[in-house]
Amino acid sequence: MNKGCPECGSARLRGSSIRSGDTLVQRLVCTPLRCRECRSRFWIYSPVKIVLLSVLLLGLAFWLVRGQLHPAPISAASDLAAADKQFARLSAQALKGNAEAQLQLGKMYANGEGVIVDVTKAAHWFDKAAHQGNAEAQFLYASALLDGRGVVQDYQAALKWIEMPARRGNSQAQYRLGQMYRFGIGTPVDKVKAYMWFNLAAAQGMDDAARARESVVGQLKPEEIARAQADAHQINEQTQHKTGADRNAPTSPPASP
């Protein structure tokens, strides 16, 4: 960098003000100076300005590249409009008795998806769908009864409802039913039945059920384990038979929106 005046070579320099005729490049990367001896005005490169400009350009480039790799999400207004449309459609179908719509509507209320969380309304719609034989709704309604979430806590009613999806192969229902028999929730303690339900859920790959089964097996006699395994095998066959019958049964179209 030149440390003296380019006209007279003097080192007696001072800063100069920006003028309207100065170019953009001069303003961005240079600093104006004036010689105290010959009054000549000139520019020198400013390392500080160059570094700041480089950082700014790199940041802008990164922002542009990031925008290309990660496009902006759909606007909140669009999401809200879509949620309102889905809620209106499901509400109309649920009121006409569509069990799947009743289940989905209950989930929306339970999770606060597009609506304010309302566990009472969630339990209401799970109840409706459960009475129509929807296995997932039966499990969710039974869970609400177990926890007293949106309904009065009722262990015996929960036991009745959770056994239905458990017998239809719902692994979560099987595991939770096993816990009820293990600890005597809504029913007398029955370690044989607990082992049976844990065994069925574990066979579907549920790690928690496998661990629970191992914790119970040491409390059973060999003949009790054999009986539990035989009962599990029978229920599994019934589940497969029921699944095949449901697959071959004619289905009616859902209620129109």
PDB file of C-alpha atoms in Angstrom:
ATOM      1  CA  MET A   1       0.000   0.000   0.000  1.00  0.00           C
ATOM      2  CA  ASN A   2       1.343   3.497  -0.887  1.00  0.00           C
ATOM      3  CA  LYS A   3       2.231   5.324   2.326  1.00  0.00           C
ATOM      4  CA  GLY A   4       2.958   8.703   0.721  1.00  0.00           C
ATOM      5  CA  CYS A   5       1.318  11.185  -1.589  1.00  0.00           C
ATOM      6  CA  PRO A   6       1.526   9.961  -5.225  1.00  0.00           C
ATOM      7  CA  GLU A   7       2.123  13.560  -6.392  1.00  0.00           C
ATOM      8  CA  CYS A   8       4.791  14.886  -4.016  1.00  0.00           C
ATOM      9  CA  GLY A   9       5.727  11.891  -1.922  1.00  0.00           C
ATOM     10  CA  SER A  10       4.855  13.577   1.368  1.00  0.00           C
ATOM     11  CA  ALA A  11       3.836  11.378   4.272  1.00  0.00           C
ATOM     12  CA  ARG A  12       1.739  14.147   5.809  1.00  0.00           C
ATOM     13  CA  LEU A  13      -1.703  12.839   4.939  1.00  0.00           C
ATOM     14  CA  ARG A  14      -5.202  13.166   6.326  1.00  0.00           C
ATOM     15  CA  GLY A  15      -8.560  11.565   5.630  1.00  0.00           C
ATOM     16  CA  SER A  16     -10.827  13.083   3.023  1.00  0.00           C
ATOM     17  CA  SER A  17     -14.606  13.089   2.747  1.00  0.00           C
ATOM     18  CA  ILE A  18     -16.645  11.120   0.186  1.00  0.00           C
ATOM     19  CA  ARG A  19     -17.739  13.112  -2.853  1.00  0.00           C
ATOM     20  CA  SER A  20     -20.681  12.604  -5.189  1.00  0.00           C
ATOM     21  CA  GLY A  21     -18.380  11.879  -8.130  1.00  0.00           C
ATOM     22  CA  ASP A  22     -16.582   9.014  -6.399  1.00  0.00           C
ATOM     23  CA  THR A  23     -17.232   5.600  -7.959  1.00  0.00           C
ATOM     24  CA  LEU A  24     -18.944   2.700  -6.168  1.00  0.00           C
ATOM     25  CA  VAL A  25     -15.766   0.602  -6.275  1.00  0.00           C
ATOM     26  CA  GLN A  26     -13.790   3.409  -4.655  1.00  0.00           C
ATOM     27  CA  ARG A  27     -16.343   3.726  -1.886  1.00  0.00           C
ATOM     28  CA  LEU A  28     -16.508  -0.037  -1.269  1.00  0.00           C
ATOM     29  CA  VAL A  29     -12.817  -1.005  -1.171  1.00  0.00           C
ATOM     30  CA  CYS A  30     -10.807   2.222  -0.841  1.00  0.00           C
ATOM     31  CA  THR A  31     -10.242   5.072   1.580  1.00  0.00           C
ATOM     32  CA  PRO A  32      -9.926   8.747   0.371  1.00  0.00           C
ATOM     33  CA  LEU A  33      -6.893  10.727   1.573  1.00  0.00           C
ATOM     34  CA  ARG A  34      -5.578  14.288   1.036  1.00  0.00           C
ATOM     35  CA  CYS A  35      -1.960  15.470   1.120  1.00  0.00           C
ATOM     36  CA  ARG A  36      -1.312  18.261   3.607  1.00  0.00           C
ATOM     37  CA  GLU A  37       1.570  19.585   1.454  1.00  0.00           C
ATOM     38  CA  CYS A  38       0.266  19.712  -2.136  1.00  0.00           C
ATOM     39  CA  ARG A  39      -3.444  19.348  -1.304  1.00  0.00           C
ATOM     40  CA  SER A  40      -3.730  16.441  -3.780  1.00  0.00           C
ATOM     41  CA  ARG A  41      -6.629  14.038  -3.169  1.00  0.00           C
ATOM     42  CA  PHE A  42      -6.196  10.323  -3.894  1.00  0.00           C
ATOM     43  CA  TRP A  43      -7.447   6.841  -2.918  1.00  0.00           C
ATOM     44  CA  ILE A  44      -5.725   3.886  -1.289  1.00  0.00           C
ATOM     45  CA  TYR A  45      -7.009   0.305  -0.895  1.00  0.00           C
ATOM     46  CA  SER A  46      -8.506  -0.406   2.559  1.00  0.00           C
ATOM     47  CA  PRO A  47      -7.818  -3.972   3.844  1.00  0.00           C
ATOM     48  CA  VAL A  48     -10.626  -3.635   6.389  1.00  0.00           C
ATOM     49  CA  LYS A  49     -13.184  -2.725   3.739  1.00  0.00           C
ATOM     50  CA  ILE A  50     -11.981  -5.514   1.464  1.00  0.00           C
ATOM     51  CA  VAL A  51     -12.358  -8.112   4.250  1.00  0.00           C
ATOM     52  CA  LEU A  52     -15.823  -6.854   5.201  1.00  0.00           C
ATOM     53  CA  LEU A  53     -16.962  -6.865   1.573  1.00  0.00           C
ATOM     54  CA  SER A  54     -15.634 -10.412   1.088  1.00  0.00           C
ATOM     55  CA  VAL A  55     -17.494 -11.639   4.169  1.00  0.00           C
ATOM     56  CA  LEU A  56     -20.676  -9.965   2.964  1.00  0.00           C
ATOM     57  CA  LEU A  57     -20.402 -11.528  -0.510  1.00  0.00           C
ATOM     58  CA  LEU A  58     -19.657 -14.983   0.927  1.00  0.00           C
ATOM     59  CA  GLY A  59     -22.669 -14.707   3.250  1.00  0.00           C
ATOM     60  CA  LEU A  60     -24.896 -13.701   0.348  1.00  0.00           C
ATOM     61  CA  ALA A  61     -23.634 -16.611  -1.759  1.00  0.00           C
ATOM     62  CA  PHE A  62     -24.240 -19.060   1.096  1.00  0.00           C
ATOM     63  CA  TRP A  63     -27.770 -17.733   1.591  1.00  0.00           C
ATOM     64  CA  LEU A  64     -28.555 -18.114  -2.121  1.00  0.00           C
ATOM     65  CA  VAL A  65     -27.171 -21.668  -2.271  1.00  0.00           C
ATOM     66  CA  ARG A  66     -29.026 -22.643   0.909  1.00  0.00           C
ATOM     67  CA  GLY A  67     -32.245 -21.295  -0.574  1.00  0.00           C
ATOM     68  CA  GLN A  68     -31.780 -23.545  -3.601  1.00  0.00           C
ATOM     69  CA  LEU A  69     -31.021 -26.653  -1.525  1.00  0.00           C
ATOM     70  CA  HIS A  70     -33.727 -26.012   1.075  1.00  0.00           C
ATOM     71  CA  PRO A  71     -36.720 -24.310  -0.536  1.00  0.00           C
ATOM     72  CA  ALA A  72     -38.914 -22.257   1.733  1.00  0.00           C
ATOM     73  CA  PRO A  73     -41.752 -24.272   3.309  1.00  0.00           C
ATOM     74  CA  ILE A  74     -45.369 -23.751   2.424  1.00  0.00           C
ATOM     75  CA  SER A  75     -46.689 -20.652   4.116  1.00  0.00           C
ATOM     76  CA  ALA A  76     -48.438 -20.923   7.439  1.00  0.00           C
ATOM     77  CA  ALA A  77     -51.560 -19.501   5.825  1.00  0.00           C
ATOM     78  CA  SER A  78     -51.606 -22.325   3.267  1.00  0.00           C
ATOM     79  CA  ASP A  79     -51.099 -24.925   5.990  1.00  0.00           C
ATOM     80  CA  LEU A  80     -53.953 -23.459   8.007  1.00  0.00           C
ATOM     81  CA  ALA A  81     -56.248 -23.432   4.992  1.00  0.00           C
ATOM     82  CA  ALA A  82     -55.423 -27.067   4.216  1.00  0.00           C
ATOM     83  CA  ALA A  83     -56.004 -28.066   7.852  1.00  0.00           C
ATOM     84  CA  ASP A  84     -59.365 -26.276   7.889  1.00  0.00           C
ATOM     85  CA  LYS A  85     -60.383 -28.036   4.684  1.00  0.00           C
ATOM     86  CA  GLN A  86     -59.368 -31.439   6.059  1.00  0.00           C
ATOM     87  CA  PHE A  87     -61.171 -30.779   9.334  1.00  0.00           C
ATOM     88  CA  ALA A  88     -64.371 -29.788   7.526  1.00  0.00           C
ATOM     89  CA  ARG A  89     -64.218 -32.879   5.309  1.00  0.00           C
ATOM     90  CA  LEU A  90     -63.579 -35.274   8.205  1.00  0.00           C
ATOM     91  CA  SER A  91     -66.267 -33.645  10.348  1.00  0.00           C
ATOM     92  CA  ALA A  92     -68.851 -34.097   7.616  1.00  0.00           C
ATOM     93  CA  GLN A  93     -67.887 -37.747   7.091  1.00  0.00           C
ATOM     94  CA  ALA A  94     -67.703 -38.461  10.833  1.00  0.00           C
ATOM     95  CA  LEU A  95     -71.195 -37.074  11.410  1.00  0.00           C
ATOM     96  CA  LYS A  96     -72.457 -39.429   8.696  1.00  0.00           C
ATOM     97  CA  GLY A  97     -71.011 -42.390  10.573  1.00  0.00           C
ATOM     98  CA  ASN A  98     -67.733 -43.008   8.728  1.00  0.00           C
ATOM     99  CA  ALA A  99     -65.566 -44.870  11.258  1.00  0.00           C
ATOM    100  CA  GLU A 100     -62.241 -43.982   9.632  1.00  0.00           C
ATOM    101  CA  ALA A 101     -63.180 -40.290   9.567  1.00  0.00           C
ATOM    102  CA  GLN A 102     -64.215 -40.506  13.217  1.00  0.00           C
ATOM    103  CA  LEU A 103     -60.829 -42.039  14.058  1.00  0.00           C
ATOM    104  CA  GLN A 104     -58.889 -39.363  12.170  1.00  0.00           C
ATOM    105  CA  LEU A 105     -60.993 -36.588  13.683  1.00  0.00           C
ATOM    106  CA  GLY A 106     -60.274 -37.980  17.146  1.00  0.00           C
ATOM    107  CA  LYS A 107     -56.545 -37.948  16.362  1.00  0.00           C
ATOM    108  CA  MET A 108     -56.739 -34.315  15.278  1.00  0.00           C
ATOM    109  CA  TYR A 109     -58.320 -33.353  18.594  1.00  0.00           C
ATOM    110  CA  ALA A 110     -55.890 -35.533  20.560  1.00  0.00           C
ATOM    111  CA  ASN A 111     -52.759 -34.127  18.884  1.00  0.00           C
ATOM    112  CA  GLY A 112     -53.917 -30.564  18.191  1.00  0.00           C
ATOM    113  CA  GLU A 113     -53.529 -30.960  14.416  1.00  0.00           C
ATOM    114  CA  GLY A 114     -55.304 -27.968  12.913  1.00  0.00           C
ATOM    115  CA  VAL A 115     -57.495 -27.606  16.019  1.00  0.00           C
ATOM    116  CA  ILE A 116     -57.022 -26.829  19.692  1.00  0.00           C
ATOM    117  CA  VAL A 117     -56.268 -29.953  21.723  1.00  0.00           C
ATOM    118  CA  ASP A 118     -59.497 -31.299  23.205  1.00  0.00           C
ATOM    119  CA  VAL A 119     -59.104 -34.722  24.835  1.00  0.00           C
ATOM    120  CA  THR A 120     -62.829 -34.936  25.589  1.00  0.00           C
ATOM    121  CA  LYS A 121     -63.772 -34.575  21.919  1.00  0.00           C
ATOM    122  CA  ALA A 122     -60.944 -36.929  20.983  1.00  0.00           C
ATOM    123  CA  ALA A 123     -62.307 -39.625  23.316  1.00  0.00           C
ATOM    124  CA  HIS A 124     -65.825 -38.997  21.976  1.00  0.00           C
ATOM    125  CA  TRP A 125     -64.792 -39.731  18.389  1.00  0.00           C
ATOM    126  CA  PHE A 126     -62.617 -42.687  19.383  1.00  0.00           C
ATOM    127  CA  ASP A 127     -65.666 -44.075  21.185  1.00  0.00           C
ATOM    128  CA  LYS A 128     -67.819 -43.639  18.071  1.00  0.00           C
ATOM    129  CA  ALA A 129     -65.315 -45.376  15.795  1.00  0.00           C
ATOM    130  CA  ALA A 130     -64.620 -48.108  18.381  1.00  0.00           C
ATOM    131  CA  HIS A 131     -68.281 -49.059  18.488  1.00  0.00           C
ATOM    132  CA  GLN A 132     -68.131 -49.583  14.729  1.00  0.00           C
ATOM    133  CA  GLY A 133     -65.277 -52.069  15.102  1.00  0.00           C
ATOM    134  CA  ASN A 134     -62.309 -49.896  14.142  1.00  0.00           C
ATOM    135  CA  ALA A 135     -59.374 -51.661  15.848  1.00  0.00           C
ATOM    136  CA  GLU A 136     -57.135 -48.610  16.162  1.00  0.00           C
ATOM    137  CA  ALA A 137     -59.979 -46.559  17.618  1.00  0.00           C
ATOM    138  CA  GLN A 138     -60.719 -49.357  20.096  1.00  0.00           C
ATOM    139  CA  PHE A 139     -57.118 -49.234  21.292  1.00  0.00           C
ATOM    140  CA  LEU A 140     -57.101 -45.427  21.559  1.00  0.00           C
ATOM    141  CA  TYR A 141     -60.451 -45.401  23.375  1.00  0.00           C
ATOM    142  CA  ALA A 142     -59.214 -48.103  25.755  1.00  0.00           C
ATOM    143  CA  SER A 143     -56.066 -46.041  26.392  1.00  0.00           C
ATOM    144  CA  ALA A 144     -58.226 -43.001  27.182  1.00  0.00           C
ATOM    145  CA  LEU A 145     -60.235 -45.090  29.660  1.00  0.00           C
ATOM    146  CA  LEU A 146     -57.042 -46.417  31.255  1.00  0.00           C
ATOM    147  CA  ASP A 147     -55.540 -42.960  31.692  1.00  0.00           C
ATOM    148  CA  GLY A 148     -58.775 -41.079  32.399  1.00  0.00           C
ATOM    149  CA  ARG A 149     -57.987 -38.831  29.442  1.00  0.00           C
ATOM    150  CA  GLY A 150     -61.162 -37.114  28.258  1.00  0.00           C
ATOM    151  CA  VAL A 151     -63.358 -39.705  29.978  1.00  0.00           C
ATOM    152  CA  VAL A 152     -63.906 -41.033  33.493  1.00  0.00           C
ATOM    153  CA  GLN A 153     -61.166 -43.553  34.275  1.00  0.00           C
ATOM    154  CA  ASP A 154     -62.593 -47.064  34.064  1.00  0.00           C
ATOM    155  CA  TYR A 155     -60.162 -49.988  34.156  1.00  0.00           C
ATOM    156  CA  GLN A 156     -62.774 -52.690  33.595  1.00  0.00           C
ATOM    157  CA  ALA A 157     -64.202 -50.952  30.530  1.00  0.00           C
ATOM    158  CA  ALA A 158     -60.657 -50.394  29.280  1.00  0.00           C
ATOM    159  CA  LEU A 159     -59.953 -54.112  29.659  1.00  0.00           C
ATOM    160  CA  LYS A 160     -62.980 -54.951  27.509  1.00  0.00           C
ATOM    161  CA  TRP A 161     -62.084 -52.487  24.770  1.00  0.00           C
ATOM    162  CA  ILE A 162     -58.360 -53.207  24.627  1.00  0.00           C
ATOM    163  CA  GLU A 163     -58.857 -56.958  24.281  1.00  0.00           C
ATOM    164  CA  MET A 164     -60.705 -56.458  20.975  1.00  0.00           C
ATOM    165  CA  PRO A 165     -57.791 -54.944  19.011  1.00  0.00           C
ATOM    166  CA  ALA A 166     -55.368 -57.233  20.870  1.00  0.00           C
ATOM    167  CA  ARG A 167     -57.174 -60.275  19.494  1.00  0.00           C
ATOM    168  CA  ARG A 168     -57.037 -58.704  16.039  1.00  0.00           C
ATOM    169  CA  GLY A 169     -53.253 -58.435  16.157  1.00  0.00           C
ATOM    170  CA  ASN A 170     -52.644 -54.883  17.406  1.00  0.00           C
ATOM    171  CA  SER A 171     -49.225 -55.237  19.068  1.00  0.00           C
ATOM    172  CA  GLN A 172     -49.585 -52.102  21.196  1.00  0.00           C
ATOM    173  CA  ALA A 173     -52.915 -53.374  22.537  1.00  0.00           C
ATOM    174  CA  GLN A 174     -51.382 -56.793  23.191  1.00  0.00           C
ATOM    175  CA  TYR A 175     -48.499 -55.270  25.137  1.00  0.00           C
ATOM    176  CA  ARG A 176     -50.702 -53.005  27.223  1.00  0.00           C
ATOM    177  CA  LEU A 177     -53.165 -55.819  27.895  1.00  0.00           C
ATOM    178  CA  GLY A 178     -50.252 -57.918  29.096  1.00  0.00           C
ATOM    179  CA  GLN A 179     -49.322 -55.129  31.507  1.00  0.00           C
ATOM    180  CA  MET A 180     -52.885 -55.053  32.837  1.00  0.00           C
ATOM    181  CA  TYR A 181     -52.786 -58.782  33.604  1.00  0.00           C
ATOM    182  CA  ARG A 182     -49.265 -58.509  34.974  1.00  0.00           C
ATOM    183  CA  PHE A 183     -50.119 -55.806  37.514  1.00  0.00           C
ATOM    184  CA  GLY A 184     -53.817 -56.546  38.041  1.00  0.00           C
ATOM    185  CA  ILE A 185     -55.233 -53.401  36.442  1.00  0.00           C
ATOM    186  CA  GLY A 186     -58.977 -53.885  36.013  1.00  0.00           C
ATOM    187  CA  THR A 187     -58.560 -57.621  36.479  1.00  0.00           C
ATOM    188  CA  PRO A 188     -56.940 -60.031  38.961  1.00  0.00           C
ATOM    189  CA  VAL A 189     -53.218 -60.619  38.412  1.00  0.00           C
ATOM    190  CA  ASP A 190     -52.695 -63.409  35.877  1.00  0.00           C
ATOM    191  CA  LYS A 191     -49.048 -63.945  34.923  1.00  0.00           C
ATOM    192  CA  VAL A 192     -49.945 -66.701  32.454  1.00  0.00           C
ATOM    193  CA  LYS A 193     -52.157 -64.362  30.416  1.00  0.00           C
ATOM    194  CA  ALA A 194     -49.605 -61.580  30.806  1.00  0.00           C
ATOM    195  CA  TYR A 195     -46.930 -63.841  29.339  1.00  0.00           C
ATOM    196  CA  MET A 196     -49.268 -64.870  26.520  1.00  0.00           C
ATOM    197  CA  TRP A 197     -49.994 -61.279  25.434  1.00  0.00           C
ATOM    198  CA  PHE A 198     -46.367 -60.227  25.813  1.00  0.00           C
ATOM    199  CA  ASN A 199     -45.391 -63.210  23.669  1.00  0.00           C
ATOM    200  CA  LEU A 200     -47.801 -62.209  20.906  1.00  0.00           C
ATOM    201  CA  ALA A 201     -46.592 -58.576  20.904  1.00  0.00           C
ATOM    202  CA  ALA A 202     -42.932 -59.650  21.024  1.00  0.00           C
ATOM    203  CA  ALA A 203     -43.502 -61.910  18.020  1.00  0.00           C
ATOM    204  CA  GLN A 204     -44.351 -58.740  16.066  1.00  0.00           C
ATOM    205  CA  GLY A 205     -41.015 -57.171  16.951  1.00  0.00           C
ATOM    206  CA  MET A 206     -41.950 -55.056  19.990  1.00  0.00           C
ATOM    207  CA  ASP A 207     -38.821 -54.852  22.159  1.00  0.00           C
ATOM    208  CA  ASP A 208     -40.689 -53.649  25.266  1.00  0.00           C
ATOM    209  CA  ALA A 209     -42.952 -56.694  25.068  1.00  0.00           C
ATOM    210  CA  ALA A 210     -39.966 -59.028  24.707  1.00  0.00           C
ATOM    211  CA  ARG A 211     -38.350 -57.554  27.811  1.00  0.00           C
ATOM    212  CA  ALA A 212     -41.633 -57.778  29.739  1.00  0.00           C
ATOM    213  CA  ARG A 213     -42.023 -61.407  28.668  1.00  0.00           C
ATOM    214  CA  GLU A 214     -38.538 -62.228  29.977  1.00  0.00           C
ATOM    215  CA  SER A 215     -39.331 -60.580  33.296  1.00  0.00           C
ATOM    216  CA  VAL A 216     -42.452 -62.740  33.713  1.00  0.00           C
ATOM    217  CA  VAL A 217     -41.231 -66.102  32.446  1.00  0.00           C
ATOM    218  CA  GLY A 218     -39.146 -66.763  35.558  1.00  0.00           C
ATOM    219  CA  GLN A 219     -42.311 -66.592  37.676  1.00  0.00           C
ATOM    220  CA  LEU A 220     -44.085 -69.345  35.751  1.00  0.00           C
ATOM    221  CA  LYS A 221     -43.936 -73.109  35.869  1.00  0.00           C
ATOM    222  CA  PRO A 222     -43.049 -75.033  32.693  1.00  0.00           C
ATOM    223  CA  GLU A 223     -46.604 -76.237  32.256  1.00  0.00           C
ATOM    224  CA  GLU A 224     -47.911 -72.657  32.605  1.00  0.00           C
ATOM    225  CA  ILE A 225     -45.497 -71.463  29.933  1.00  0.00           C
ATOM    226  CA  ALA A 226     -46.625 -74.283  27.647  1.00  0.00           C
ATOM    227  CA  ARG A 227     -50.276 -73.359  28.203  1.00  0.00           C
ATOM    228  CA  ALA A 228     -49.601 -69.683  27.528  1.00  0.00           C
ATOM    229  CA  GLN A 229     -47.740 -70.506  24.329  1.00  0.00           C
ATOM    230  CA  ALA A 230     -50.565 -72.779  23.170  1.00  0.00           C
ATOM    231  CA  ASP A 231     -53.131 -70.046  23.868  1.00  0.00           C
ATOM    232  CA  ALA A 232     -50.985 -67.523  22.008  1.00  0.00           C
ATOM    233  CA  HIS A 233     -50.768 -69.862  19.034  1.00  0.00           C
ATOM    234  CA  GLN A 234     -54.550 -70.290  19.018  1.00  0.00           C
ATOM    235  CA  ILE A 235     -55.161 -66.537  19.161  1.00  0.00           C
ATOM    236  CA  ASN A 236     -52.629 -65.999  16.392  1.00  0.00           C
ATOM    237  CA  GLU A 237     -54.443 -68.490  14.174  1.00  0.00           C
ATOM    238  CA  GLN A 238     -57.779 -66.835  14.926  1.00  0.00           C
ATOM    239  CA  THR A 239     -56.268 -63.439  14.067  1.00  0.00           C
ATOM    240  CA  GLN A 240     -54.947 -64.702  10.739  1.00  0.00           C
ATOM    241  CA  HIS A 241     -58.301 -66.301   9.948  1.00  0.00           C
ATOM    242  CA  LYS A 242     -60.149 -63.101  10.827  1.00  0.00           C
ATOM    243  CA  THR A 243     -57.715 -61.017   8.751  1.00  0.00           C
ATOM    244  CA  GLY A 244     -58.293 -63.256   5.740  1.00  0.00           C
ATOM    245  CA  ALA A 245     -62.056 -63.063   6.171  1.00  0.00           C
ATOM    246  CA  ASP A 246     -61.934 -59.271   6.429  1.00  0.00           C
ATOM    247  CA  ARG A 247     -59.783 -59.091   3.298  1.00  0.00           C
ATOM    248  CA  ASN A 248     -62.264 -61.159   1.305  1.00  0.00           C
ATOM    249  CA  ALA A 249     -65.378 -59.479   2.665  1.00  0.00           C
ATOM    250  CA  PRO A 250     -67.068 -56.886   0.419  1.00  0.00           C
ATOM    251  CA  THR A 251     -66.451 -53.308   1.512  1.00  0.00           C
ATOM    252  CA  SER A 252     -68.824 -50.401   1.226  1.00  0.00           C
ATOM    253  CA  PRO A 253     -67.491 -47.049   0.008  1.00  0.00           C
ATOM    254  CA  PRO A 254     -66.921 -44.357   2.665  1.00  0.00           C
ATOM    255  CA  ALA A 255     -69.483 -41.648   3.157  1.00  0.00           C
ATOM    256  CA  SER A 256     -69.085 -38.880   0.616  1.00  0.00           C
ATOM    257  CA  PRO A 257     -67.821 -35.553   1.916  1.00  0.00           C
TER     258      PRO A 257
END
